Coordinates of C-alpha atoms and ligand atoms in Angstrom, one line a residue:
X46 CA 142.0 113.3 182.1
X47 CA 142.9 109.9 180.6
X48 CA 141.6 109.2 177.2
X49 CA 141.9 105.7 175.9
X50 CA 143.3 105.0 172.4
X51 CA 139.8 103.8 171.4
X52 CA 138.3 107.1 172.2
X53 CA 140.9 109.0 170.1
X54 CA 140.2 106.5 167.4
X55 CA 136.5 106.7 167.4
X56 CA 136.7 110.5 167.4
X57 CA 139.1 110.5 164.5
X58 CA 137.0 107.9 162.6
X59 CA 133.7 109.9 163.1
X60 CA 135.1 113.0 161.5
X61 CA 137.5 111.5 159.0
X62 CA 135.1 108.9 157.6
X63 CA 133.2 111.4 155.5
X64 CA 136.6 112.4 153.9
X65 CA 137.7 108.9 153.1
X66 CA 139.1 109.9 149.7
X67 CA 141.1 112.8 151.0
X68 CA 142.6 110.7 153.8
X69 CA 143.5 108.0 151.3
X70 CA 145.2 110.5 149.1
X71 CA 147.1 111.9 152.1
X72 CA 148.3 108.4 153.0
X73 CA 149.5 107.8 149.5
X74 CA 151.3 111.1 149.4
X75 CA 153.0 110.4 152.7
X76 CA 154.1 106.9 151.7
X77 CA 155.6 108.1 148.4
X78 CA 157.5 111.0 150.1
X79 CA 158.9 108.7 152.7
X80 CA 159.9 106.1 150.2
X81 CA 161.7 108.8 148.2
X82 CA 163.3 110.2 151.3
X83 CA 164.8 106.8 152.2
X84 CA 165.9 106.1 148.6
X85 CA 167.4 109.4 147.7
X86 CA 170.6 109.1 149.9
X87 CA 171.3 105.8 148.1
X88 CA 171.7 107.7 144.9
X89 CA 174.3 109.9 146.5
X90 CA 176.1 106.9 147.8
X91 CA 176.1 105.5 144.2
X92 CA 177.4 108.8 143.0
X93 CA 180.2 109.0 145.5
X94 CA 181.3 105.4 144.9
X95 CA 181.0 105.7 141.2
X96 CA 183.1 108.9 141.2
X97 CA 185.8 107.2 143.3
X98 CA 186.0 104.2 141.0
X99 CA 186.3 106.6 138.1
X100 CA 183.0 105.7 136.3
X101 CA 182.0 107.5 133.1
X102 CA 180.8 111.1 133.4
X103 CA 177.3 110.4 131.9
X104 CA 176.6 107.8 134.6
X105 CA 177.5 110.4 137.2
X106 CA 175.4 113.0 135.5
X107 CA 172.4 110.6 135.4
X108 CA 172.8 110.0 139.1
X109 CA 173.0 113.7 139.9
X110 CA 170.0 114.6 137.8
X111 CA 168.0 111.7 139.3
X112 CA 168.9 112.9 142.8
X113 CA 167.7 116.4 141.9
X114 CA 164.5 115.2 140.4
X115 CA 163.8 113.0 143.5
X116 CA 164.5 115.9 145.8
X117 CA 162.2 118.2 143.9
X118 CA 159.4 115.6 143.9
X119 CA 159.8 115.2 147.6
X120 CA 159.4 118.9 148.2
X121 CA 156.5 119.2 145.8
X122 CA 154.7 116.2 147.4
X123 CA 155.3 117.6 150.9
X124 CA 153.5 120.8 149.9
X125 CA 150.6 118.9 148.5
X126 CA 150.5 116.6 151.6
X127 CA 150.4 119.6 153.9
X128 CA 147.6 121.2 151.9
X129 CA 145.6 118.0 151.9
X130 CA 146.3 117.5 155.6
X131 CA 145.2 121.0 156.5
X132 CA 142.1 120.6 154.5
X133 CA 141.2 117.4 156.3
X134 CA 141.7 119.2 159.6
X135 CA 139.6 122.2 158.7
X136 CA 136.7 120.1 157.3
X137 CA 136.7 117.9 160.3
X138 CA 136.9 120.7 162.9
X139 CA 134.3 122.8 161.1
X140 CA 131.8 120.0 161.1
X141 CA 132.7 119.4 164.7
X142 CA 132.1 123.1 165.5
X143 CA 128.8 122.9 163.7
X144 CA 127.7 119.8 165.6
X145 CA 128.7 121.4 168.9
X146 CA 127.0 124.7 168.1
X147 CA 123.8 123.0 167.1
X148 CA 123.9 120.9 170.3
X149 CA 124.4 123.9 172.5
X150 CA 121.7 126.0 170.9
X151 CA 119.3 123.1 171.5
X152 CA 120.1 122.8 175.2
X153 CA 117.6 124.3 177.6
X154 CA 118.1 127.7 179.1
X155 CA 119.2 126.4 182.5
X156 CA 122.3 125.1 180.7
X157 CA 123.0 128.6 179.3
X158 CA 122.5 130.2 182.7
X159 CA 125.2 128.0 184.2
X160 CA 127.7 128.6 181.4
X161 CA 129.0 132.0 180.5
X162 CA 129.4 133.0 176.9
X163 CA 133.2 133.2 177.4
X164 CA 133.2 129.6 178.5
X165 CA 131.2 128.5 175.6
X166 CA 133.5 130.3 173.2
X167 CA 136.4 128.5 174.7
X168 CA 134.6 125.2 174.3
X169 CA 133.4 125.8 170.8
X170 CA 136.6 127.3 169.5
X171 CA 139.5 126.8 171.8
X172 CA 139.0 123.1 172.2
X173 CA 138.2 122.6 168.6
X174 CA 141.3 124.5 167.5
X175 CA 143.5 122.1 169.5
X176 CA 141.7 119.3 167.7
X177 CA 142.3 120.9 164.3
X178 CA 146.0 120.6 164.9
X179 CA 145.4 117.0 166.0
X180 CA 143.4 116.2 162.9
X181 CA 145.5 118.0 160.4
X182 CA 149.0 117.3 161.7
X183 CA 148.9 114.3 163.9
X184 CA 148.4 111.9 161.0
X185 CA 151.0 113.6 158.8
X186 CA 153.6 114.1 161.5
X187 CA 153.4 111.1 163.7
X188 CA 152.5 108.4 161.3
X189 CA 154.7 110.0 158.6
X190 CA 157.7 110.4 160.9
X191 CA 157.3 107.0 162.5
X192 CA 157.3 105.4 159.0
X193 CA 160.3 107.5 158.0
X194 CA 162.1 106.4 161.2
X195 CA 161.3 102.8 160.5
X196 CA 162.3 103.1 156.9
X197 CA 165.7 104.6 157.7
X198 CA 166.5 102.1 160.4
X199 CA 165.5 99.3 158.0
X200 CA 167.8 100.7 155.3
X201 CA 170.6 100.9 157.9
X202 CA 170.1 97.3 159.0
X203 CA 170.3 96.3 155.3
X204 CA 173.7 98.0 155.1
X205 CA 175.2 96.7 158.3
X206 CA 173.3 95.3 161.3
X207 CA 175.8 96.9 163.8
X208 CA 175.1 100.3 162.5
X209 CA 171.4 99.6 162.4
X210 CA 171.5 98.6 166.0
X211 CA 173.6 101.6 167.0
X212 CA 171.1 103.9 165.3
X213 CA 168.2 102.2 167.0
X214 CA 169.8 102.6 170.4
X215 CA 170.5 106.3 169.6
X216 CA 166.8 106.8 168.5
X217 CA 165.5 105.2 171.7
X218 CA 167.8 107.3 173.9
X219 CA 166.9 110.5 172.1
X220 CA 163.1 109.8 172.3
X221 CA 163.3 109.1 176.0
X222 CA 165.5 112.2 176.6
X223 CA 163.1 114.5 174.6
X224 CA 160.1 113.2 176.5
X225 CA 161.8 113.8 179.8
X226 CA 162.7 117.3 178.8
X227 CA 159.2 117.9 177.6
X228 CA 157.6 116.9 180.9
X229 CA 159.9 119.3 182.6
X230 CA 159.2 122.3 180.4
X231 CA 155.5 121.8 179.7
X232 CA 154.3 122.9 183.2
X233 CA 156.2 126.2 182.7
X234 CA 154.5 126.8 179.4
X235 CA 151.1 126.1 180.9
X236 CA 151.9 128.6 183.7
X237 CA 152.9 131.2 181.1
X238 CA 149.7 130.6 179.1
X239 CA 147.6 130.8 182.3
X240 CA 149.3 134.1 183.1
X241 CA 148.5 135.6 179.7
X242 CA 144.9 134.4 179.7
X243 CA 144.5 136.0 183.1
X244 CA 145.9 139.2 181.6
X245 CA 143.5 139.0 178.7
X246 CA 140.4 138.2 180.6
X247 CA 141.3 141.2 182.9
X248 CA 141.7 143.4 179.8
X249 CA 138.5 142.2 178.3
X250 CA 136.5 142.9 181.4
X251 CA 138.0 146.3 181.9
X252 CA 137.6 147.4 178.3
X253 CA 134.0 146.3 178.2
X254 CA 133.4 148.4 181.4
X255 CA 135.2 151.5 180.2
X256 CA 132.3 153.7 180.7
X257 CA 131.7 152.7 184.3
X258 CA 135.4 152.7 185.1
X259 CA 135.8 156.3 183.9
X260 CA 132.7 157.4 185.6
X261 CA 133.7 155.9 189.0
X262 CA 137.3 157.2 188.7
X263 CA 138.7 153.6 189.0
X264 CA 141.4 154.2 186.5
X265 CA 144.2 154.0 189.0
X266 CA 143.0 150.7 190.3
X267 CA 142.8 149.3 186.8
X268 CA 146.3 150.5 185.9
X269 CA 147.6 149.0 189.1
X270 CA 146.1 145.6 188.3
X271 CA 147.4 145.8 184.8
X272 CA 150.9 146.2 186.0
X273 CA 150.4 143.3 188.4
X274 CA 149.1 141.0 185.7
X275 CA 151.8 142.1 183.3
X276 CA 154.5 141.4 186.0
X277 CA 153.2 137.9 186.6
X278 CA 153.1 137.2 182.9
X279 CA 156.7 138.4 182.4
X280 CA 157.9 136.2 185.3
X281 CA 156.2 133.1 183.9
X282 CA 157.2 133.8 180.3
X283 CA 160.8 134.2 181.3
X284 CA 160.9 130.9 183.1
X285 CA 159.2 129.2 180.2
X286 CA 161.6 130.8 177.8
X287 CA 164.6 129.7 179.8
X288 CA 163.3 126.1 179.8
X289 CA 162.7 126.3 176.1
X290 CA 166.4 127.3 175.6
X291 CA 167.4 124.4 177.7
X292 CA 165.4 122.0 175.6
X293 CA 166.8 123.4 172.3
X294 CA 170.3 123.2 173.6
X295 CA 169.8 119.6 174.6
X296 CA 168.5 118.9 171.1
X297 CA 171.5 120.5 169.6
X298 CA 173.8 118.5 171.9
X299 CA 172.1 115.2 171.0
X300 CA 172.2 116.1 167.4
X301 CA 176.0 116.8 167.7
X302 CA 176.6 113.5 169.5
X303 CA 174.7 111.6 166.8
X304 CA 176.8 113.2 164.1
X305 CA 180.1 112.5 165.8
X306 CA 179.1 108.9 166.4
X307 CA 178.1 108.5 162.7
X308 CA 181.4 110.1 161.5
X309 CA 183.5 107.9 163.9
X310 CA 181.7 104.7 163.0
X311 CA 181.8 105.5 159.3
X312 CA 185.5 106.4 159.5
X313 CA 186.5 103.2 161.4
X314 CA 184.5 100.9 159.1
X315 CA 185.9 102.7 156.0
X316 CA 189.4 102.3 157.4
X317 CA 188.8 98.6 157.8
X318 CA 187.5 98.5 154.2
X319 CA 184.3 97.1 155.5
X320 CA 182.3 99.8 153.7
X321 CA 182.8 102.2 150.8
X322 CA 183.1 105.9 151.1
X323 CA 179.6 106.2 149.7
X324 CA 178.2 104.0 152.5
X325 CA 180.1 106.1 155.1
X326 CA 178.3 109.1 153.7
X327 CA 175.0 107.2 153.8
X328 CA 175.5 106.5 157.5
X329 CA 176.0 110.2 158.3
X330 CA 173.1 111.2 156.1
X331 CA 170.7 108.8 157.7
X332 CA 171.8 109.8 161.2
X333 CA 171.0 113.3 160.2
X334 CA 167.7 112.4 158.7
X335 CA 166.6 110.5 161.7
X336 CA 166.8 113.5 163.9
X337 CA 163.8 115.4 162.7
X338 CA 161.3 112.6 163.0
X339 CA 162.5 112.0 166.5
X340 CA 161.9 115.6 167.5
X341 CA 158.6 115.9 165.7
X342 CA 157.2 112.7 167.3
X343 CA 157.9 114.1 170.7
X344 CA 156.2 117.4 169.8
X345 CA 153.2 115.5 168.6
X346 CA 152.9 113.6 171.8
X347 CA 152.3 116.9 173.5
X348 CA 149.6 117.8 170.9
X349 CA 148.1 114.4 171.5
X350 CA 147.7 115.2 175.2
X351 CA 146.2 118.6 174.4
X352 CA 143.8 117.0 172.0
X353 CA 143.0 114.4 174.7
X354 CA 141.9 117.2 177.1
X355 CA 139.8 118.7 174.4
X356 CA 138.1 115.5 173.4
X357 CA 137.4 114.8 177.0
X358 CA 135.7 118.2 177.5
X359 CA 133.8 117.9 174.3
X360 CA 132.5 114.4 175.2
X361 CA 131.5 115.8 178.6
X362 CA 129.5 118.5 176.8
X363 CA 127.7 115.9 174.7
X364 CA 126.8 114.0 177.8
X365 CA 124.7 116.9 179.1
X366 CA 121.1 115.9 178.7
X367 CA 118.7 118.4 177.3
X368 CA 115.9 118.8 179.8
X369 CA 113.6 120.0 177.1
X370 CA 112.6 117.1 174.8
X371 CA 111.5 118.1 171.3
X372 CA 109.5 115.0 170.6
X373 CA 105.9 116.4 170.2
X374 CA 104.0 115.8 167.0
X375 CA 100.7 117.7 167.7
X376 CA 100.0 121.0 166.1
X377 CA 98.6 124.2 167.5
X378 CA 95.4 125.5 165.9
X379 CA 95.8 128.7 163.8
X380 CA 94.4 132.0 164.8
X381 CA 94.2 133.4 168.4
X382 CA 95.2 130.8 170.9
X383 CA 93.6 130.0 174.3
X384 CA 96.1 129.9 177.1
X385 CA 95.7 127.6 180.1
X386 CA 98.0 127.2 183.1
X387 CA 97.0 124.0 184.9
X388 CA 98.4 124.0 188.4
X389 CA 101.8 124.9 187.0
X390 CA 104.8 124.9 189.3
X391 CA 108.3 125.9 188.5
X392 CA 111.7 126.6 190.0
X393 CA 115.0 127.5 188.4
X394 CA 116.9 125.5 191.0
X395 CA 115.6 122.5 192.9
X396 CA 115.3 124.3 196.2
X397 CA 113.4 127.6 195.6
X398 CA 109.9 127.7 194.2
X399 CA 109.6 130.6 191.8
X400 CA 106.0 129.8 190.7
X401 CA 103.7 127.7 192.7
X402 CA 100.5 126.1 191.5
X403 CA 99.6 128.8 188.9
X404 CA 96.1 128.1 187.6
X405 CA 94.3 130.3 185.1
X406 CA 92.6 130.4 181.8
X407 CA 92.7 132.9 179.1
X408 CA 90.2 132.9 176.2
X409 CA 91.4 133.3 172.6
X410 CA 91.7 137.0 171.7
X411 CA 91.8 138.1 175.3
X412 CA 94.6 140.1 176.8
X413 CA 96.0 139.4 180.2
X414 CA 97.8 142.1 182.1
X415 CA 100.4 140.6 184.4
X416 CA 101.5 142.8 187.4
X417 CA 103.6 142.3 190.4
X418 CA 106.7 143.6 192.2
X419 CA 110.0 143.1 190.7
X420 CA 111.1 139.5 191.1
X421 CA 107.5 138.2 191.5
X422 CA 107.9 135.9 188.6
X423 CA 106.3 137.7 185.7
X424 CA 109.1 137.2 183.2
X425 CA 109.3 133.6 184.3
X426 CA 105.6 133.0 183.4
X427 CA 106.4 134.2 179.8
X428 CA 109.4 132.0 179.5
X429 CA 107.4 128.9 180.5
X430 CA 104.8 129.6 177.8
X431 CA 107.6 129.8 175.3
X432 CA 109.0 126.5 176.8
X433 CA 112.5 128.0 177.4
X434 CA 112.1 126.1 180.7
X435 CA 109.9 123.2 181.6
X436 CA 107.3 123.3 184.3
X437 CA 108.2 120.9 187.2
X438 CA 104.5 120.1 187.9
X439 CA 101.2 120.7 186.2
X440 CA 100.9 121.7 182.5
X441 CA 100.5 124.6 180.2
X442 CA 98.1 124.3 177.3
X443 CA 97.8 126.5 174.2
X444 CA 94.6 126.1 172.2
X445 CA 93.9 123.1 174.3
X446 CA 97.2 121.3 173.4
X447 CA 99.8 120.6 176.0
X448 CA 102.9 122.6 174.9
X449 CA 105.1 119.5 175.5
X450 CA 103.2 117.7 172.8
X451 CA 104.0 120.4 170.2
X452 CA 107.3 120.6 168.2
X453 CA 109.4 123.5 169.4
X454 CA 109.5 125.0 165.9
X455 CA 105.7 125.0 165.9
X456 CA 105.6 126.7 169.2
X457 CA 108.0 129.4 168.1
X458 CA 106.0 129.9 165.0
X459 CA 102.8 130.5 166.9
X460 CA 104.1 132.7 169.7
X461 CA 105.6 136.2 169.2
X462 CA 107.6 137.5 172.1
X463 CA 109.0 140.9 172.9
X464 CA 111.3 140.7 175.9
X465 CA 112.4 143.3 178.4
X466 CA 115.7 143.8 176.6
X467 CA 115.6 143.5 172.8
X468 CA 118.4 141.6 171.3
X469 CA 119.7 143.0 168.0
X470 CA 122.3 141.1 166.0
X471 CA 125.2 142.3 163.9
X472 CA 123.4 141.8 160.6
X473 CA 121.4 143.8 158.1
X474 CA 118.2 145.5 159.2
X475 CA 116.3 143.0 157.0
X476 CA 117.8 140.0 158.7
X477 CA 117.3 141.5 162.1
X478 CA 113.6 141.8 161.3
X479 CA 113.0 138.5 159.5
X480 CA 115.5 136.4 161.4
X481 CA 116.9 135.3 158.1
X482 CA 113.6 134.1 156.8
X483 CA 114.0 134.8 153.1
X484 CA 110.3 134.1 152.3
X485 CA 109.3 137.5 153.8
X486 CA 109.3 140.1 151.0
X487 CA 110.8 143.5 151.4
X488 CA 107.3 145.0 150.6
X489 CA 105.9 143.2 153.7
X490 CA 108.7 144.6 155.8
X491 CA 108.2 148.1 154.6
X492 CA 104.4 147.8 155.2
X493 CA 104.9 146.9 158.8
X494 CA 107.6 149.5 159.3
X495 CA 105.1 152.1 158.0
X496 CA 102.4 150.7 160.1
X497 CA 104.5 151.0 163.2
X498 CA 105.4 154.6 162.4
X499 CA 109.1 153.7 161.9
X500 CA 109.5 155.4 158.6
X501 CA 111.2 158.4 160.1
X502 CA 113.8 156.2 161.6
X503 CA 114.0 154.1 158.4
X504 CA 114.7 157.2 156.3
X505 CA 117.9 157.9 158.3
X506 CA 119.4 154.5 157.3
X507 CA 122.1 154.9 154.8
X508 CA 121.5 151.6 152.9
X509 CA 117.8 151.0 153.7
X510 CA 117.1 147.4 154.7
X511 CA 120.7 146.5 153.8
X512 CA 122.1 148.7 156.5
X513 CA 124.2 146.7 158.9
X514 CA 123.2 147.0 162.6
X515 CA 125.7 146.8 165.3
X516 CA 125.5 144.0 167.7
X517 CA 123.6 144.8 170.9
X518 CA 121.6 147.4 169.0
X519 CA 124.2 150.2 169.5
X520 CA 123.1 153.3 167.7
X521 CA 119.4 152.6 168.4
X522 CA 117.3 154.2 171.1
X523 CA 115.5 152.0 173.6
X524 CA 112.2 152.9 172.0
X525 CA 113.4 152.2 168.5
X526 CA 114.7 148.8 169.7
X527 CA 111.2 148.0 171.1
X528 CA 109.5 149.0 167.9
X529 CA 111.9 146.8 165.8
X530 CA 111.0 143.9 168.1
X531 CA 107.3 144.6 167.4
X532 CA 108.1 144.5 163.7
X533 CA 109.5 141.1 164.1
X534 CA 106.4 139.8 165.7
X535 CA 104.1 141.4 163.1
X536 CA 106.1 139.7 160.3
X537 CA 105.7 136.4 162.1
X538 CA 101.9 136.9 162.6
X539 CA 101.5 134.6 165.6
X540 CA 98.4 133.6 167.5
X541 CA 99.7 134.6 170.9
X542 CA 101.7 137.7 171.7
X543 CA 103.8 137.9 174.8
X544 CA 105.0 141.4 175.7
X545 CA 107.4 141.9 178.6
X546 CA 107.4 145.6 178.7
X547 CA 110.8 147.3 179.3
X548 CA 110.8 149.0 182.6
X549 CA 112.9 151.9 181.4
X550 CA 111.0 155.1 180.7
X551 CA 110.6 156.4 177.3
X552 CA 109.8 159.9 176.1
X553 CA 106.1 160.7 175.8
X554 CA 106.2 160.8 172.0
X555 CA 107.9 157.4 171.7
X556 CA 105.6 156.0 174.4
X557 CA 102.6 156.9 172.4
X558 CA 104.0 155.4 169.3
X559 CA 104.6 152.2 171.2
X560 CA 101.1 152.3 172.6
X561 CA 99.7 152.5 169.1
X562 CA 101.9 149.7 168.0
X563 CA 100.8 147.5 170.9
X564 CA 97.2 148.1 169.9
X565 CA 97.8 146.9 166.4
X566 CA 99.8 144.0 167.7
X567 CA 97.1 142.7 169.9
X568 CA 94.3 142.9 167.4
X569 CA 92.8 139.5 166.8
X570 CA 95.5 137.9 168.9
X571 CA 95.7 136.6 172.4
X572 CA 98.1 138.6 174.6
X573 CA 100.0 138.3 177.8
X574 CA 101.5 141.6 178.7
X575 CA 103.8 142.3 181.6
X576 CA 103.0 145.9 182.1
X577 CA 104.8 148.6 183.9
X578 CA 102.7 151.5 182.7
X579 CA 99.1 152.3 183.3
X580 CA 98.5 153.0 179.6
X581 CA 99.6 149.5 178.7
X582 CA 97.5 147.9 181.4
X583 CA 94.3 149.6 180.4
X584 CA 93.8 147.5 177.3
X585 CA 93.9 144.3 179.3
X586 CA 90.7 142.2 179.7
X587 CA 92.0 140.4 182.7
X588 CA 94.4 141.4 185.3
X589 CA 96.6 139.1 187.3
X590 CA 98.7 140.3 190.2
X591 CA 101.6 138.0 191.2
X592 CA 103.3 138.0 194.5
X593 CA 106.1 135.6 195.5
X594 CA 105.2 133.2 192.7
X595 CA 101.5 133.0 193.7
X596 CA 98.5 134.6 192.2
X597 CA 97.5 137.3 194.6
X598 CA 94.4 138.3 192.6
X599 CA 93.0 137.5 189.2
X600 CA 89.8 138.9 187.7
X601 CA 88.5 141.0 184.9
X602 CA 89.9 144.5 184.7
X603 CA 86.6 146.1 185.5
X604 CA 85.9 143.9 188.5
X605 CA 89.3 144.4 190.1
X606 CA 89.3 148.1 189.4
X607 CA 85.9 148.5 190.9
X608 CA 86.9 146.6 194.1
X609 CA 88.4 149.2 196.4
X610 CA 90.1 146.6 198.5
X611 CA 92.0 145.0 195.7
X612 CA 95.7 145.5 195.2
X613 CA 95.0 146.4 191.6
X614 CA 92.7 149.2 192.6
X615 CA 95.4 150.4 195.0
X616 CA 98.0 150.3 192.1
X617 CA 95.7 152.3 190.0
X618 CA 95.3 154.9 192.7
X619 CA 98.9 155.3 193.6
X620 CA 100.2 154.9 190.1
X621 CA 101.5 151.8 188.6
X622 CA 105.1 152.8 188.2
X623 CA 105.7 153.6 191.8
X624 CA 104.3 150.4 193.3
X625 CA 105.0 147.8 190.7
X626 CA 108.6 148.7 190.3
Ligands
ATP300 P1 110.9 142.3 186.9 O1 109.7 143.1 187.2 O2 112.1 142.9 187.6 O3 111.2 142.0 185.5 P2 109.9 139.6 187.2 O4 108.6 139.5 187.9 O5 109.9 139.5 185.8 O6 110.7 140.9 187.7 P3 111.4 137.1 187.2 O7 112.4 137.5 186.2 O8 110.3 136.2 186.7 O9 110.7 138.4 187.9 O10 112.1 136.4 188.4 C1 111.4 135.8 189.4 C2 112.4 135.2 190.4 O11 113.2 134.2 189.7 C3 113.4 136.2 190.9 O12 113.5 135.9 192.3 C4 114.7 135.9 190.2 O13 115.8 136.1 191.1 C5 114.6 134.4 189.8 N1 115.2 134.2 188.6 C6 114.9 134.8 187.4 N2 115.7 134.3 186.4 C7 116.4 133.3 186.9 C8 117.4 132.4 186.4 N3 117.7 132.4 185.1 N4 118.0 131.5 187.2 C9 117.6 131.5 188.5 N5 116.7 132.3 189.1 C10 116.1 133.2 188.3
MG301 MG1 110.8 140.6 184.3

């Protein structure tokens, strides 16, 4: 991908502007160090010439001490410059990471369905890391080295234009040679990196599936593949390593040639008495000093290209349009909410209709039981109410207000949702329950836990509310996970509760606990429950059976149960679990 200089520039500007003072300081540090680096050899020249002409000892001592002081200052300033540069890089990339994360979290769910977590991590961190190097080092290395190069060449021209010219030609040839070499070796490095990333993604996949691999006896297959990936990596690494040696050898050769030329030129000019011995030394010194900037500039060009790729990908990400616009300003009424689906139609992808023309009304405080075969669209209905996706036609209204007119934060505040699989985060129990809302007191949490009969579980926690939970809720039973999710909803006290019941079976004791919790949860609230068990369905005022995205039947519980021809009556007869699943 080709990135224009302007785009690099605007990117740099956007993240460096807030750190103007730090950048200015860095520039100052760099200029000072470069100046000192160019001047310092002049002191040695003075020293050599003065020693030759038999100057007084204290003059020589002054020169030597001055040289040492300058050298120390250069070292000291270099450390400070690197520190400031790294800081600039980290500040810039951290705020970039923040921007990207915020942007991605705000994108609608269809975006997250299309992009795997691994891909997002690579975007949020891998790309940004490349940029960190760009931010932190590009300025120091490229600009600094370019300036140093120019400074040295300038100083040489001042001495003798022929030497200046020779050194310029040498610099140009070296730069071209380095660049050529780089373009030969980079593809090999890329291949080596690809091979190792293949190996790691293989390892990651296999390790996360350890349980299944063992159970299915696929260990041999895994080991075979491991050897294969390892072999490929070795091959690529070896090639890349060889290429690297070649590059280094060429550097050394060029360096040697430069030194020889400097010595020869210095020697000849000195013989002809065109220059002093000190100046001859100066030539050798500058030729030496010019080598590092040349090499570093070449390296940085590679970083620049990497950064270019990252900037391209980041810009691409920013171009993705959020399908869900958070522009509403209306507010939902407090208390139990009425729910209305007004001819709502929806599909995940343009071609297949998941829900077609859904039309129903639910009074505040009523409970709707949602039934249907697996894949009939029950979970999809709940996602639409929460506005994780947008209806393609029709509208959904809560308490008479179109949900598109309500700020998303307001919507989240008024709806409590318990999904089929509860997500627990790697954080303390308290934060898992309050979602980092610090206004909720510990007493309130404890009250709800007691209310939901979770005290037995709570008493097993080593550090009470401060106990850290493992990500994914490891160490919790499915029932406990569900009850914790209920606790969250209670603490939020919403007007509408959506309960997508887990289809996994629980032991009877836990099931009863959950039943009691659901009863409490639905008190004085409107509820939509996707039920897989008879006990859960029985508390519904209305029953809706979905099939293939249509409403197959929808009526009050009693009416449907009393009608022997209804699907619901049939479900009740045969048992919910058997037919609905
Ligand atoms: P279950 O009882 O198994 O939970 P469900 O009634 O909740 O089933 P949904 O999850 O709403 O079913 O899915 C309805 C249809 O939409 C299914 O055909 C499913 O394949 C499809 N679907 C669900 N989620 C997505 C998604 N993120 N992207 C594309 N299609 C999806
Ligand atoms: Mg579902």
